[in-house]
Structure formats: C-alpha cells, structure tokens
Amino acid sequence: MRISTIIGGGLLAGIAGSAMACDLPKLAVIPPKDQVAGKEAEIRAAAGAYFTGMQAYTACVQAELAGAGGDAAPPIVKRVLVARNNTAVAEAEFMMKLFTDNVGPVEAAPVDSVPTR
C-alpha cells in the first residue's frame, strides 16, 4: 500500500508540474452591451489576446497529453488533461458568446491578408 501511495503521489506531482507549464490566459473583461460604446477597439484587443492565449493553452495541454502517451497515457493523467482541455474549450465558447452578444461578431481577416499557395 505504501509503494502505491508513493507512485500515486509522484504521478500527481508530475501532472501538477507539467500543468504549470500551460498558463491559462487572463480573462478579457467584456462589459454589458449598454457599456460597450466607445470601448470596442479596447475590448476587441483584450478579447483577441484572450482567445490567442486560450488557443496556446489548449495546444499546450494537448501536447502534454501526447507527451504522456496520448491514448496510452495512464488513465488518471489522461482524465485530468482531457478535463482541463474540455473546461478551457467550454470557457472559450462562453466568452465567444458573451463577446458576440455584447460587442458584435468577431471581425474576420480580410481576404487579401489570407495567405494562398
């Protein structure tokens, strides 16, 4: 029993250590719709930074899962990392809805700025 406790503790410490490498971005402040006027550019910049940071965070978590063995990772490691990824995606989806409802649709990149082959 003692050896399993030591192994389990080491495994959890490893998960915690690797998770520290993946930093959640700071939430963007998205005010109510009636308080957005005149602040659109600032809100869009903060939201853009948040969404870019969230993409980096989920990529980091997914890389950690791949590094732990992917589908062959120990079940607890896989469960924790998948839960972190899914929670981050749910948060980003909520923030996107809040942003769209209060500020407006996300501006797409102009067609001329999209690289082609």
PDB file of N, CA and C in Angstrom, residues 30-37 98 101-104:
ATOM      1  N   ILE A  30     -15.495  41.816 -20.621  1.00  0.00           N
ATOM      2  CA  ILE A  30     -16.476  42.149 -21.649  1.00  0.00           C
ATOM      3  C   ILE A  30     -17.675  42.752 -20.930  1.00  0.00           C
ATOM      4  N   PRO A  31     -17.818  44.068 -21.034  1.00  0.00           N
ATOM      5  CA  PRO A  31     -18.896  44.744 -20.304  1.00  0.00           C
ATOM      6  C   PRO A  31     -20.264  44.466 -20.910  1.00  0.00           C
ATOM      7  N   PRO A  32     -21.319  44.796 -20.182  1.00  0.00           N
ATOM      8  CA  PRO A  32     -22.671  44.668 -20.734  1.00  0.00           C
ATOM      9  C   PRO A  32     -22.801  45.502 -22.015  1.00  0.00           C
ATOM     10  N   LYS A  33     -23.722  45.086 -22.860  1.00  0.00           N
ATOM     11  CA  LYS A  33     -23.917  45.708 -24.166  1.00  0.00           C
ATOM     12  C   LYS A  33     -24.071  47.230 -24.075  1.00  0.00           C
ATOM     13  N   ASP A  34     -24.776  47.710 -23.066  1.00  0.00           N
ATOM     14  CA  ASP A  34     -25.027  49.153 -22.959  1.00  0.00           C
ATOM     15  C   ASP A  34     -23.805  49.947 -22.479  1.00  0.00           C
ATOM     16  N   GLN A  35     -22.711  49.258 -22.153  1.00  0.00           N
ATOM     17  CA  GLN A  35     -21.493  49.940 -21.704  1.00  0.00           C
ATOM     18  C   GLN A  35     -20.330  49.775 -22.681  1.00  0.00           C
ATOM     19  N   VAL A  36     -20.612  49.259 -23.876  1.00  0.00           N
ATOM     20  CA  VAL A  36     -19.569  48.966 -24.851  1.00  0.00           C
ATOM     21  C   VAL A  36     -19.201  50.180 -25.706  1.00  0.00           C
ATOM     22  N   ALA A  37     -20.139  51.061 -25.959  1.00  0.00           N
ATOM     23  CA  ALA A  37     -19.929  52.188 -26.878  1.00  0.00           C
ATOM     24  C   ALA A  37     -18.644  52.950 -26.563  1.00  0.00           C
ATOM     25  N   LEU A  98     -20.471  35.551 -25.159  1.00  0.00           N
ATOM     26  CA  LEU A  98     -20.593  36.817 -24.439  1.00  0.00           C
ATOM     27  C   LEU A  98     -20.076  37.972 -25.298  1.00  0.00           C
ATOM     28  N   ASP A 101     -22.526  38.547 -28.272  1.00  0.00           N
ATOM     29  CA  ASP A 101     -23.781  39.149 -27.807  1.00  0.00           C
ATOM     30  C   ASP A 101     -23.607  40.610 -27.394  1.00  0.00           C
ATOM     31  N   ASN A 102     -22.499  40.939 -26.744  1.00  0.00           N
ATOM     32  CA  ASN A 102     -22.323  42.279 -26.184  1.00  0.00           C
ATOM     33  C   ASN A 102     -21.575  43.249 -27.092  1.00  0.00           C
ATOM     34  N   VAL A 103     -20.629  42.740 -27.886  1.00  0.00           N
ATOM     35  CA  VAL A 103     -19.793  43.614 -28.708  1.00  0.00           C
ATOM     36  C   VAL A 103     -20.158  43.509 -30.183  1.00  0.00           C
ATOM     37  N   GLY A 104     -20.411  42.300 -30.633  1.00  0.00           N
ATOM     38  CA  GLY A 104     -20.736  42.070 -32.037  1.00  0.00           C
ATOM     39  C   GLY A 104     -19.914  40.916 -32.570  1.00  0.00           C
TER      40      GLY A 104
END
